[in-house]
PDB file of C-alpha atoms and ligand atoms in Angstrom:
ATOM      1  CA  MET A   1     -22.562 -76.521   5.530  1.00  0.00           C
ATOM      2  CA  SER A   2     -25.946 -74.985   4.839  1.00  0.00           C
ATOM      3  CA  ARG A   3     -26.076 -71.253   4.192  1.00  0.00           C
ATOM      4  CA  ILE A   4     -27.844 -69.142   6.799  1.00  0.00           C
ATOM      5  CA  ALA A   5     -30.055 -66.122   6.142  1.00  0.00           C
ATOM      6  CA  TYR A   6     -31.397 -63.472   8.478  1.00  0.00           C
ATOM      7  CA  VAL A   7     -35.142 -62.967   7.942  1.00  0.00           C
ATOM      8  CA  ASN A   8     -37.070 -60.532  10.117  1.00  0.00           C
ATOM      9  CA  GLY A   9     -35.270 -61.277  13.363  1.00  0.00           C
ATOM     10  CA  ARG A  10     -34.368 -64.934  12.824  1.00  0.00           C
ATOM     11  CA  TYR A  11     -31.299 -66.742  11.496  1.00  0.00           C
ATOM     12  CA  LEU A  12     -32.485 -69.639   9.346  1.00  0.00           C
ATOM     13  CA  PRO A  13     -31.034 -72.222   6.941  1.00  0.00           C
ATOM     14  CA  LEU A  14     -31.699 -70.944   3.418  1.00  0.00           C
ATOM     15  CA  ARG A  15     -34.187 -73.746   2.698  1.00  0.00           C
ATOM     16  CA  ASP A  16     -36.388 -72.556   5.594  1.00  0.00           C
ATOM     17  CA  ALA A  17     -35.904 -68.848   4.893  1.00  0.00           C
ATOM     18  CA  SER A  18     -38.937 -67.347   3.185  1.00  0.00           C
ATOM     19  CA  VAL A  19     -41.036 -64.224   2.957  1.00  0.00           C
ATOM     20  CA  ASN A  20     -44.777 -63.775   2.704  1.00  0.00           C
ATOM     21  CA  ILE A  21     -46.199 -63.761  -0.861  1.00  0.00           C
ATOM     22  CA  GLU A  22     -47.878 -60.457  -0.022  1.00  0.00           C
ATOM     23  CA  ASP A  23     -44.543 -58.850   0.724  1.00  0.00           C
ATOM     24  CA  ARG A  24     -44.423 -55.599  -1.220  1.00  0.00           C
ATOM     25  CA  GLY A  25     -40.945 -56.459  -2.442  1.00  0.00           C
ATOM     26  CA  TYR A  26     -42.433 -59.492  -4.193  1.00  0.00           C
ATOM     27  CA  GLN A  27     -45.619 -57.713  -5.362  1.00  0.00           C
ATOM     28  CA  PHE A  28     -44.260 -54.324  -6.440  1.00  0.00           C
ATOM     29  CA  SER A  29     -40.468 -54.468  -6.066  1.00  0.00           C
ATOM     30  CA  ASP A  30     -41.199 -51.894  -3.373  1.00  0.00           C
ATOM     31  CA  GLY A  31     -37.889 -52.046  -1.588  1.00  0.00           C
ATOM     32  CA  VAL A  32     -34.187 -51.285  -1.603  1.00  0.00           C
ATOM     33  CA  TYR A  33     -30.970 -53.231  -1.234  1.00  0.00           C
ATOM     34  CA  GLU A  34     -27.268 -52.990  -0.533  1.00  0.00           C
ATOM     35  CA  VAL A  35     -24.336 -55.207  -1.478  1.00  0.00           C
ATOM     36  CA  CYS A  36     -21.204 -54.951   0.642  1.00  0.00           C
ATOM     37  CA  GLU A  37     -17.901 -56.671  -0.033  1.00  0.00           C
ATOM     38  CA  VAL A  38     -16.490 -58.962   2.657  1.00  0.00           C
ATOM     39  CA  LEU A  39     -12.721 -59.473   2.825  1.00  0.00           C
ATOM     40  CA  ASP A  40     -11.062 -61.745   5.395  1.00  0.00           C
ATOM     41  CA  GLY A  41     -14.369 -61.800   7.244  1.00  0.00           C
ATOM     42  CA  LYS A  42     -14.471 -57.979   7.502  1.00  0.00           C
ATOM     43  CA  LEU A  43     -17.068 -55.715   5.914  1.00  0.00           C
ATOM     44  CA  ILE A  44     -15.710 -53.213   3.406  1.00  0.00           C
ATOM     45  CA  ASP A  45     -17.128 -49.676   3.676  1.00  0.00           C
ATOM     46  CA  GLU A  46     -20.038 -50.826   5.821  1.00  0.00           C
ATOM     47  CA  ARG A  47     -20.611 -47.307   7.193  1.00  0.00           C
ATOM     48  CA  ARG A  48     -21.065 -45.821   3.748  1.00  0.00           C
ATOM     49  CA  HIS A  49     -23.343 -48.676   2.644  1.00  0.00           C
ATOM     50  CA  ILE A  50     -25.570 -48.143   5.682  1.00  0.00           C
ATOM     51  CA  GLU A  51     -25.637 -44.385   5.007  1.00  0.00           C
ATOM     52  CA  ARG A  52     -26.683 -44.990   1.397  1.00  0.00           C
ATOM     53  CA  LEU A  53     -29.327 -47.447   2.598  1.00  0.00           C
ATOM     54  CA  GLN A  54     -30.764 -44.771   4.877  1.00  0.00           C
ATOM     55  CA  ARG A  55     -30.874 -42.336   1.980  1.00  0.00           C
ATOM     56  CA  SER A  56     -32.598 -44.828  -0.366  1.00  0.00           C
ATOM     57  CA  LEU A  57     -35.162 -45.670   2.329  1.00  0.00           C
ATOM     58  CA  SER A  58     -35.867 -42.058   3.122  1.00  0.00           C
ATOM     59  CA  GLU A  59     -36.335 -41.148  -0.572  1.00  0.00           C
ATOM     60  CA  LEU A  60     -39.003 -43.890  -0.731  1.00  0.00           C
ATOM     61  CA  ARG A  61     -40.458 -43.055   2.706  1.00  0.00           C
ATOM     62  CA  ILE A  62     -39.730 -46.521   4.103  1.00  0.00           C
ATOM     63  CA  ALA A  63     -38.749 -46.541   7.773  1.00  0.00           C
ATOM     64  CA  MET A  64     -35.232 -47.655   8.713  1.00  0.00           C
ATOM     65  CA  PRO A  65     -36.086 -51.074  10.191  1.00  0.00           C
ATOM     66  CA  MET A  66     -33.444 -51.009  12.923  1.00  0.00           C
ATOM     67  CA  THR A  67     -30.597 -48.793  14.088  1.00  0.00           C
ATOM     68  CA  PRO A  68     -27.352 -48.783  12.089  1.00  0.00           C
ATOM     69  CA  ALA A  69     -25.648 -50.420  15.082  1.00  0.00           C
ATOM     70  CA  ALA A  70     -28.208 -53.259  15.189  1.00  0.00           C
ATOM     71  CA  LEU A  71     -27.924 -53.734  11.432  1.00  0.00           C
ATOM     72  CA  SER A  72     -24.168 -53.945  11.768  1.00  0.00           C
ATOM     73  CA  VAL A  73     -24.569 -56.735  14.340  1.00  0.00           C
ATOM     74  CA  VAL A  74     -26.801 -58.664  11.912  1.00  0.00           C
ATOM     75  CA  PHE A  75     -24.329 -58.183   9.042  1.00  0.00           C
ATOM     76  CA  HIS A  76     -21.433 -59.491  11.120  1.00  0.00           C
ATOM     77  CA  GLU A  77     -23.463 -62.419  12.430  1.00  0.00           C
ATOM     78  CA  VAL A  78     -24.511 -63.465   8.907  1.00  0.00           C
ATOM     79  CA  VAL A  79     -20.896 -63.162   7.729  1.00  0.00           C
ATOM     80  CA  ARG A  80     -19.740 -65.264  10.702  1.00  0.00           C
ATOM     81  CA  LEU A  81     -22.445 -67.941  10.383  1.00  0.00           C
ATOM     82  CA  ASN A  82     -21.695 -68.352   6.673  1.00  0.00           C
ATOM     83  CA  ARG A  83     -17.905 -68.308   7.152  1.00  0.00           C
ATOM     84  CA  ILE A  84     -17.333 -65.684   4.500  1.00  0.00           C
ATOM     85  CA  HIS A  85     -13.674 -65.140   3.657  1.00  0.00           C
ATOM     86  CA  TRP A  86     -14.092 -63.199   0.456  1.00  0.00           C
ATOM     87  CA  GLY A  87     -17.581 -62.538  -0.815  1.00  0.00           C
ATOM     88  CA  ILE A  88     -20.571 -60.330  -0.330  1.00  0.00           C
ATOM     89  CA  VAL A  89     -23.269 -59.618   2.186  1.00  0.00           C
ATOM     90  CA  TYR A  90     -26.653 -58.729   0.671  1.00  0.00           C
ATOM     91  CA  LEU A  91     -29.355 -56.724   2.440  1.00  0.00           C
ATOM     92  CA  GLN A  92     -32.899 -56.161   1.253  1.00  0.00           C
ATOM     93  CA  VAL A  93     -35.468 -53.987   2.982  1.00  0.00           C
ATOM     94  CA  THR A  94     -39.025 -53.785   1.641  1.00  0.00           C
ATOM     95  CA  ARG A  95     -42.086 -51.816   2.653  1.00  0.00           C
ATOM     96  CA  GLY A  96     -43.404 -54.939   4.355  1.00  0.00           C
ATOM     97  CA  VAL A  97     -46.370 -57.287   4.078  1.00  0.00           C
ATOM     98  CA  SER A  98     -49.851 -56.024   3.348  1.00  0.00           C
ATOM     99  CA  ARG A  99     -52.891 -56.898   1.200  1.00  0.00           C
ATOM    100  CA  ARG A 100     -52.051 -55.932  -2.376  1.00  0.00           C
ATOM    101  CA  ASP A 101     -52.852 -52.274  -2.996  1.00  0.00           C
ATOM    102  CA  HIS A 102     -50.513 -49.955  -4.885  1.00  0.00           C
ATOM    103  CA  ALA A 103     -50.701 -47.112  -2.366  1.00  0.00           C
ATOM    104  CA  PHE A 104     -48.670 -47.367   0.834  1.00  0.00           C
ATOM    105  CA  PRO A 105     -49.844 -49.954   3.387  1.00  0.00           C
ATOM    106  CA  PRO A 106     -51.366 -48.851   6.727  1.00  0.00           C
ATOM    107  CA  ALA A 107     -49.078 -46.859   9.010  1.00  0.00           C
ATOM    108  CA  GLY A 108     -47.172 -49.168  11.306  1.00  0.00           C
ATOM    109  CA  THR A 109     -46.632 -51.910   8.678  1.00  0.00           C
ATOM    110  CA  ARG A 110     -43.197 -53.231   9.519  1.00  0.00           C
ATOM    111  CA  PRO A 111     -40.532 -53.203   6.791  1.00  0.00           C
ATOM    112  CA  SER A 112     -39.205 -56.672   5.919  1.00  0.00           C
ATOM    113  CA  VAL A 113     -35.486 -57.282   6.318  1.00  0.00           C
ATOM    114  CA  VAL A 114     -33.462 -60.056   4.713  1.00  0.00           C
ATOM    115  CA  VAL A 115     -29.690 -60.447   4.928  1.00  0.00           C
ATOM    116  CA  THR A 116     -27.744 -63.159   3.097  1.00  0.00           C
ATOM    117  CA  ALA A 117     -24.062 -63.694   2.392  1.00  0.00           C
ATOM    118  CA  ARG A 118     -22.032 -65.806   0.050  1.00  0.00           C
ATOM    119  CA  ASN A 119     -18.425 -66.618  -0.667  1.00  0.00           C
ATOM    120  CA  MET A 120     -16.911 -65.739  -4.027  1.00  0.00           C
ATOM    121  CA  ASP A 121     -13.889 -67.228  -5.749  1.00  0.00           C
ATOM    122  CA  PHE A 122     -10.990 -64.791  -5.231  1.00  0.00           C
ATOM    123  CA  ALA A 123      -8.596 -66.568  -7.596  1.00  0.00           C
ATOM    124  CA  ALA A 124     -11.214 -66.677 -10.351  1.00  0.00           C
ATOM    125  CA  ALA A 125     -11.946 -62.951  -9.919  1.00  0.00           C
ATOM    126  CA  GLU A 126      -8.230 -62.128 -10.047  1.00  0.00           C
ATOM    127  CA  LYS A 127      -7.920 -64.129 -13.252  1.00  0.00           C
ATOM    128  CA  ILE A 128     -10.847 -62.220 -14.807  1.00  0.00           C
ATOM    129  CA  ALA A 129      -9.276 -58.919 -13.714  1.00  0.00           C
ATOM    130  CA  GLY A 130      -5.982 -60.005 -15.262  1.00  0.00           C
ATOM    131  CA  ASP A 131      -7.691 -60.643 -18.606  1.00  0.00           C
ATOM    132  CA  GLY A 132     -10.147 -57.743 -18.466  1.00  0.00           C
ATOM    133  CA  ILE A 133     -13.814 -57.943 -19.438  1.00  0.00           C
ATOM    134  CA  ALA A 134     -15.890 -57.090 -22.492  1.00  0.00           C
ATOM    135  CA  VAL A 135     -18.862 -54.732 -22.249  1.00  0.00           C
ATOM    136  CA  ILE A 136     -21.696 -54.029 -24.655  1.00  0.00           C
ATOM    137  CA  THR A 137     -23.921 -50.964 -24.793  1.00  0.00           C
ATOM    138  CA  VAL A 138     -27.716 -50.853 -24.555  1.00  0.00           C
ATOM    139  CA  PRO A 139     -30.176 -47.940 -24.656  1.00  0.00           C
ATOM    140  CA  GLU A 140     -30.867 -46.353 -21.260  1.00  0.00           C
ATOM    141  CA  ASN A 141     -34.425 -47.392 -20.436  1.00  0.00           C
ATOM    142  CA  ARG A 142     -34.568 -47.080 -16.649  1.00  0.00           C
ATOM    143  CA  TRP A 143     -36.623 -44.684 -14.556  1.00  0.00           C
ATOM    144  CA  THR A 144     -35.250 -41.254 -13.655  1.00  0.00           C
ATOM    145  CA  ARG A 145     -34.347 -42.047 -10.005  1.00  0.00           C
ATOM    146  CA  VAL A 146     -31.665 -44.691 -10.325  1.00  0.00           C
ATOM    147  CA  ASP A 147     -29.756 -42.913  -7.546  1.00  0.00           C
ATOM    148  CA  ILE A 148     -32.096 -44.885  -5.262  1.00  0.00           C
ATOM    149  CA  LYS A 149     -30.794 -48.436  -4.856  1.00  0.00           C
ATOM    150  CA  SER A 150     -34.183 -50.006  -5.557  1.00  0.00           C
ATOM    151  CA  VAL A 151     -34.701 -53.750  -6.051  1.00  0.00           C
ATOM    152  CA  SER A 152     -36.689 -52.830  -9.168  1.00  0.00           C
ATOM    153  CA  LEU A 153     -34.006 -53.975 -11.609  1.00  0.00           C
ATOM    154  CA  LEU A 154     -35.775 -55.304 -14.698  1.00  0.00           C
ATOM    155  CA  PRO A 155     -33.895 -53.108 -17.228  1.00  0.00           C
ATOM    156  CA  ASN A 156     -30.628 -54.060 -15.487  1.00  0.00           C
ATOM    157  CA  VAL A 157     -31.544 -57.759 -15.644  1.00  0.00           C
ATOM    158  CA  LEU A 158     -32.310 -57.548 -19.380  1.00  0.00           C
ATOM    159  CA  ALA A 159     -29.142 -55.548 -20.030  1.00  0.00           C
ATOM    160  CA  LYS A 160     -26.956 -58.042 -18.162  1.00  0.00           C
ATOM    161  CA  GLN A 161     -28.552 -60.950 -20.009  1.00  0.00           C
ATOM    162  CA  ALA A 162     -27.934 -59.230 -23.372  1.00  0.00           C
ATOM    163  CA  ALA A 163     -24.289 -58.843 -22.343  1.00  0.00           C
ATOM    164  CA  ARG A 164     -24.039 -62.487 -21.402  1.00  0.00           C
ATOM    165  CA  GLU A 165     -25.592 -63.614 -24.681  1.00  0.00           C
ATOM    166  CA  GLN A 166     -22.975 -61.577 -26.540  1.00  0.00           C
ATOM    167  CA  GLY A 167     -20.075 -63.007 -24.563  1.00  0.00           C
ATOM    168  CA  ALA A 168     -19.639 -59.857 -22.444  1.00  0.00           C
ATOM    169  CA  LYS A 169     -19.675 -59.426 -18.655  1.00  0.00           C
ATOM    170  CA  GLU A 170     -21.351 -56.019 -18.391  1.00  0.00           C
ATOM    171  CA  ALA A 171     -23.710 -53.736 -20.311  1.00  0.00           C
ATOM    172  CA  TRP A 172     -23.374 -49.955 -20.286  1.00  0.00           C
ATOM    173  CA  PHE A 173     -26.511 -47.853 -20.609  1.00  0.00           C
ATOM    174  CA  VAL A 174     -26.356 -45.067 -23.231  1.00  0.00           C
ATOM    175  CA  ASP A 175     -28.767 -42.171 -22.718  1.00  0.00           C
ATOM    176  CA  ASN A 176     -30.667 -40.136 -25.346  1.00  0.00           C
ATOM    177  CA  SER A 177     -27.781 -37.724 -25.788  1.00  0.00           C
ATOM    178  CA  GLY A 178     -25.379 -40.578 -26.621  1.00  0.00           C
ATOM    179  CA  HIS A 179     -23.638 -40.534 -23.246  1.00  0.00           C
ATOM    180  CA  ILE A 180     -22.887 -43.553 -21.105  1.00  0.00           C
ATOM    181  CA  THR A 181     -24.583 -43.378 -17.726  1.00  0.00           C
ATOM    182  CA  GLU A 182     -23.358 -46.512 -15.927  1.00  0.00           C
ATOM    183  CA  GLY A 183     -23.298 -50.302 -16.090  1.00  0.00           C
ATOM    184  CA  SER A 184     -26.174 -52.640 -15.248  1.00  0.00           C
ATOM    185  CA  SER A 185     -24.517 -53.284 -11.872  1.00  0.00           C
ATOM    186  CA  SER A 186     -21.460 -51.031 -11.830  1.00  0.00           C
ATOM    187  CA  ASN A 187     -20.185 -47.509 -12.460  1.00  0.00           C
ATOM    188  CA  ALA A 188     -18.373 -46.802 -15.749  1.00  0.00           C
ATOM    189  CA  TRP A 189     -14.973 -45.117 -16.174  1.00  0.00           C
ATOM    190  CA  ILE A 190     -12.470 -44.319 -18.921  1.00  0.00           C
ATOM    191  CA  VAL A 191      -8.917 -42.985 -19.037  1.00  0.00           C
ATOM    192  CA  THR A 192      -8.345 -40.548 -21.922  1.00  0.00           C
ATOM    193  CA  ARG A 193      -5.301 -40.605 -24.200  1.00  0.00           C
ATOM    194  CA  ASP A 194      -3.870 -37.694 -22.188  1.00  0.00           C
ATOM    195  CA  GLY A 195      -4.270 -39.591 -18.926  1.00  0.00           C
ATOM    196  CA  LYS A 196      -7.398 -38.010 -17.403  1.00  0.00           C
ATOM    197  CA  VAL A 197      -9.735 -40.330 -15.553  1.00  0.00           C
ATOM    198  CA  VAL A 198     -13.356 -39.672 -16.507  1.00  0.00           C
ATOM    199  CA  THR A 199     -16.518 -40.869 -14.777  1.00  0.00           C
ATOM    200  CA  ARG A 200     -20.032 -39.482 -14.941  1.00  0.00           C
ATOM    201  CA  GLN A 201     -21.092 -36.850 -12.430  1.00  0.00           C
ATOM    202  CA  VAL A 202     -23.544 -38.064  -9.781  1.00  0.00           C
ATOM    203  CA  ASP A 203     -27.150 -36.919  -9.922  1.00  0.00           C
ATOM    204  CA  HIS A 204     -30.420 -38.837 -10.221  1.00  0.00           C
ATOM    205  CA  GLY A 205     -29.129 -40.552 -13.406  1.00  0.00           C
ATOM    206  CA  ILE A 206     -26.635 -42.970 -11.815  1.00  0.00           C
ATOM    207  CA  LEU A 207     -26.098 -44.762  -8.539  1.00  0.00           C
ATOM    208  CA  LYS A 208     -23.461 -43.069  -6.406  1.00  0.00           C
ATOM    209  CA  GLY A 209     -21.282 -46.155  -6.040  1.00  0.00           C
ATOM    210  CA  ILE A 210     -19.468 -46.616  -2.759  1.00  0.00           C
ATOM    211  CA  THR A 211     -16.566 -48.160  -4.680  1.00  0.00           C
ATOM    212  CA  ARG A 212     -16.623 -45.060  -6.922  1.00  0.00           C
ATOM    213  CA  THR A 213     -16.318 -42.791  -3.871  1.00  0.00           C
ATOM    214  CA  VAL A 214     -13.348 -44.735  -2.497  1.00  0.00           C
ATOM    215  CA  VAL A 215     -11.660 -44.936  -5.921  1.00  0.00           C
ATOM    216  CA  LEU A 216     -11.825 -41.125  -6.100  1.00  0.00           C
ATOM    217  CA  GLU A 217      -9.835 -41.059  -2.845  1.00  0.00           C
ATOM    218  CA  VAL A 218      -7.278 -43.555  -4.174  1.00  0.00           C
ATOM    219  CA  MET A 219      -6.924 -41.459  -7.322  1.00  0.00           C
ATOM    220  CA  ALA A 220      -6.312 -38.278  -5.364  1.00  0.00           C
ATOM    221  CA  LYS A 221      -3.569 -40.056  -3.408  1.00  0.00           C
ATOM    222  CA  GLN A 222      -2.015 -41.413  -6.614  1.00  0.00           C
ATOM    223  CA  GLY A 223      -2.048 -37.897  -8.100  1.00  0.00           C
ATOM    224  CA  LEU A 224      -4.393 -38.825 -10.972  1.00  0.00           C
ATOM    225  CA  LYS A 225      -6.415 -36.155 -12.763  1.00  0.00           C
ATOM    226  CA  LEU A 226     -10.198 -36.489 -12.591  1.00  0.00           C
ATOM    227  CA  GLU A 227     -12.967 -35.236 -14.853  1.00  0.00           C
ATOM    228  CA  GLU A 228     -16.457 -35.849 -13.475  1.00  0.00           C
ATOM    229  CA  ARG A 229     -18.570 -35.682 -16.629  1.00  0.00           C
ATOM    230  CA  ALA A 230     -20.466 -37.895 -19.029  1.00  0.00           C
ATOM    231  CA  PHE A 231     -18.562 -39.513 -21.917  1.00  0.00           C
ATOM    232  CA  THR A 232     -19.766 -40.998 -25.203  1.00  0.00           C
ATOM    233  CA  LEU A 233     -19.347 -44.491 -26.648  1.00  0.00           C
ATOM    234  CA  GLU A 234     -16.968 -43.109 -29.290  1.00  0.00           C
ATOM    235  CA  GLU A 235     -14.839 -41.505 -26.595  1.00  0.00           C
ATOM    236  CA  ALA A 236     -14.779 -44.757 -24.631  1.00  0.00           C
ATOM    237  CA  GLN A 237     -13.745 -46.790 -27.678  1.00  0.00           C
ATOM    238  CA  ALA A 238     -10.946 -44.300 -28.376  1.00  0.00           C
ATOM    239  CA  ALA A 239      -9.832 -44.216 -24.728  1.00  0.00           C
ATOM    240  CA  ARG A 240      -6.538 -45.512 -23.410  1.00  0.00           C
ATOM    241  CA  GLU A 241      -8.281 -47.546 -20.700  1.00  0.00           C
ATOM    242  CA  ALA A 242     -11.732 -48.319 -19.404  1.00  0.00           C
ATOM    243  CA  PHE A 243     -12.962 -49.990 -16.244  1.00  0.00           C
ATOM    244  CA  VAL A 244     -15.983 -50.548 -14.033  1.00  0.00           C
ATOM    245  CA  THR A 245     -16.355 -50.378 -10.263  1.00  0.00           C
ATOM    246  CA  SER A 246     -18.723 -52.124  -7.868  1.00  0.00           C
ATOM    247  CA  ALA A 247     -18.635 -53.732  -4.436  1.00  0.00           C
ATOM    248  CA  SER A 248     -18.374 -57.225  -5.884  1.00  0.00           C
ATOM    249  CA  GLN A 249     -15.970 -56.439  -8.748  1.00  0.00           C
ATOM    250  CA  ILE A 250     -13.891 -53.751  -6.999  1.00  0.00           C
ATOM    251  CA  VAL A 251     -12.053 -52.210 -10.000  1.00  0.00           C
ATOM    252  CA  MET A 252     -12.477 -54.350 -13.121  1.00  0.00           C
ATOM    253  CA  PRO A 253     -10.579 -53.472 -16.323  1.00  0.00           C
ATOM    254  CA  VAL A 254     -12.648 -53.296 -19.529  1.00  0.00           C
ATOM    255  CA  VAL A 255     -10.779 -54.397 -22.662  1.00  0.00           C
ATOM    256  CA  ARG A 256     -13.551 -54.438 -25.317  1.00  0.00           C
ATOM    257  CA  ILE A 257     -16.572 -52.197 -25.854  1.00  0.00           C
ATOM    258  CA  ASP A 258     -19.148 -53.344 -28.435  1.00  0.00           C
ATOM    259  CA  GLY A 259     -16.491 -55.606 -29.941  1.00  0.00           C
ATOM    260  CA  LYS A 260     -13.788 -52.916 -30.318  1.00  0.00           C
ATOM    261  CA  PRO A 261     -10.587 -53.212 -28.277  1.00  0.00           C
ATOM    262  CA  VAL A 262      -9.862 -50.453 -25.761  1.00  0.00           C
ATOM    263  CA  GLY A 263      -6.266 -49.199 -25.942  1.00  0.00           C
ATOM    264  CA  ASN A 264      -4.041 -52.167 -26.740  1.00  0.00           C
ATOM    265  CA  GLY A 265      -6.787 -54.599 -25.718  1.00  0.00           C
ATOM    266  CA  ALA A 266      -5.207 -55.463 -22.354  1.00  0.00           C
ATOM    267  CA  PRO A 267      -6.031 -54.182 -18.829  1.00  0.00           C
ATOM    268  CA  GLY A 268      -4.673 -50.662 -18.332  1.00  0.00           C
ATOM    269  CA  LEU A 269      -2.024 -49.582 -15.841  1.00  0.00           C
ATOM    270  CA  ILE A 270      -4.283 -47.106 -14.039  1.00  0.00           C
ATOM    271  CA  ALA A 271      -7.158 -49.556 -13.610  1.00  0.00           C
ATOM    272  CA  SER A 272      -4.754 -52.218 -12.358  1.00  0.00           C
ATOM    273  CA  ALA A 273      -3.121 -49.809  -9.886  1.00  0.00           C
ATOM    274  CA  LEU A 274      -6.504 -48.671  -8.556  1.00  0.00           C
ATOM    275  CA  ARG A 275      -7.531 -52.287  -8.060  1.00  0.00           C
ATOM    276  CA  ARG A 276      -4.243 -53.097  -6.323  1.00  0.00           C
ATOM    277  CA  ASP A 277      -4.494 -50.172  -3.862  1.00  0.00           C
ATOM    278  CA  PHE A 278      -8.265 -50.112  -3.284  1.00  0.00           C
ATOM    279  CA  HIS A 279      -8.332 -51.950   0.039  1.00  0.00           C
ATOM    280  CA  GLN A 280      -5.718 -49.681   1.586  1.00  0.00           C
ATOM    281  CA  PHE A 281      -8.270 -46.889   1.365  1.00  0.00           C
ATOM    282  CA  ALA A 282     -11.553 -48.711   2.020  1.00  0.00           C
ATOM    283  CA  GLU A 283     -12.828 -48.917   5.603  1.00  0.00           C
ATOM    284  CA  GLN A 284     -12.850 -52.388   7.163  1.00  0.00           C
ATOM    285  CA  SER A 285     -15.060 -53.324  10.091  1.00  0.00           C
TER     286      SER A 285
HETATM  287  N1  PDD B   1     -24.287 -53.139  -7.837  1.00  0.00           N
HETATM  288  N2  PDD B   1     -24.474 -48.813 -10.473  1.00  0.00           N
HETATM  289  C1  PDD B   1     -25.379 -49.800 -10.369  1.00  0.00           C
HETATM  290  C2  PDD B   1     -26.576 -49.774 -11.266  1.00  0.00           C
HETATM  291  C3  PDD B   1     -25.180 -50.836  -9.440  1.00  0.00           C
HETATM  292  O1  PDD B   1     -26.082 -51.812  -9.320  1.00  0.00           O
HETATM  293  C4  PDD B   1     -24.009 -50.831  -8.623  1.00  0.00           C
HETATM  294  C5  PDD B   1     -23.758 -51.896  -7.590  1.00  0.00           C
HETATM  295  C6  PDD B   1     -23.096 -49.779  -8.774  1.00  0.00           C
HETATM  296  C7  PDD B   1     -21.843 -49.670  -7.944  1.00  0.00           C
HETATM  297  O2  PDD B   1     -22.135 -49.373  -6.600  1.00  0.00           O
HETATM  298  P1  PDD B   1     -21.176 -49.871  -5.427  1.00  0.00           P
HETATM  299  O3  PDD B   1     -19.810 -49.426  -5.771  1.00  0.00           O
HETATM  300  O4  PDD B   1     -21.709 -49.193  -4.224  1.00  0.00           O
HETATM  301  O5  PDD B   1     -21.286 -51.367  -5.361  1.00  0.00           O
HETATM  302  C8  PDD B   1     -23.370 -48.782  -9.702  1.00  0.00           C
HETATM  303  C9  PDD B   1     -24.275 -54.157  -6.821  1.00  0.00           C
HETATM  304  C10 PDD B   1     -22.926 -54.629  -6.478  1.00  0.00           C
HETATM  305  C11 PDD B   1     -25.201 -55.267  -7.276  1.00  0.00           C
HETATM  306  O6  PDD B   1     -26.271 -54.934  -7.789  1.00  0.00           O
HETATM  307  O7  PDD B   1     -24.880 -56.426  -7.102  1.00  0.00           O
END
């Protein structure tokens, strides 16, 4: 079965799906994206993803290309056409097609919209979660508005590749003050020796993960103590547990940081419990 993509109003086989070479996403990475988990054909936390999309677009002064309700119809149609059981739906909105010029294109230029979806291997992901992943650290070298979910991801691409080359699955950015901000495609968390769960406060320096927001709710229900603050590499290496969160990884235990084992080197109880309970708290639509 050929995969189907939505491109500016049409559902097309992937091989026929294309955008104009003067699309500002291609020319300037002038656009934003969202990744939403799909479970049993249902979208996970779709409402929050669409809200974050609207915020990213408005920060960049790109018009919302269609109503949230219309976008939801497209999401569900792409999920249906691609027969997604467990996987992701990907949305990209750019400032549209116009002759290359850095400043904004003429008023009325229509944003470009692409939606794709793909299945992921649930059993393989569960196996990885059961083993835990390794992370490395890299210097924070991104711009100062990473709260906007921009498709401009070159530092994230290089960080992820560095991780891969060192046998790790994620890279954590470390800022000038020695604090971890977040992963190249996930939020970063630790559990201290005295059982407090720590994750960085949200501001312009990290993406406010939707998974992060839901995990905070799960934690409250489980009676876990939270500290929203930055933590250092040393603190993370001395922690009892560490984990990352993202739409595609849900809650993923971290068992090594820059080659040093975290805790006893196995996935922690808190991370595993948060992963187990996550979908009871996430919205499904
Ligand atoms: N990444 N931080 C960054 C830099 C991210 O790219 C992501 C998500 C997150 C977690 O956000 P959420 O919980 O809403 O997925 C944090 C997506 C999955 C990606 O780029 O594929």
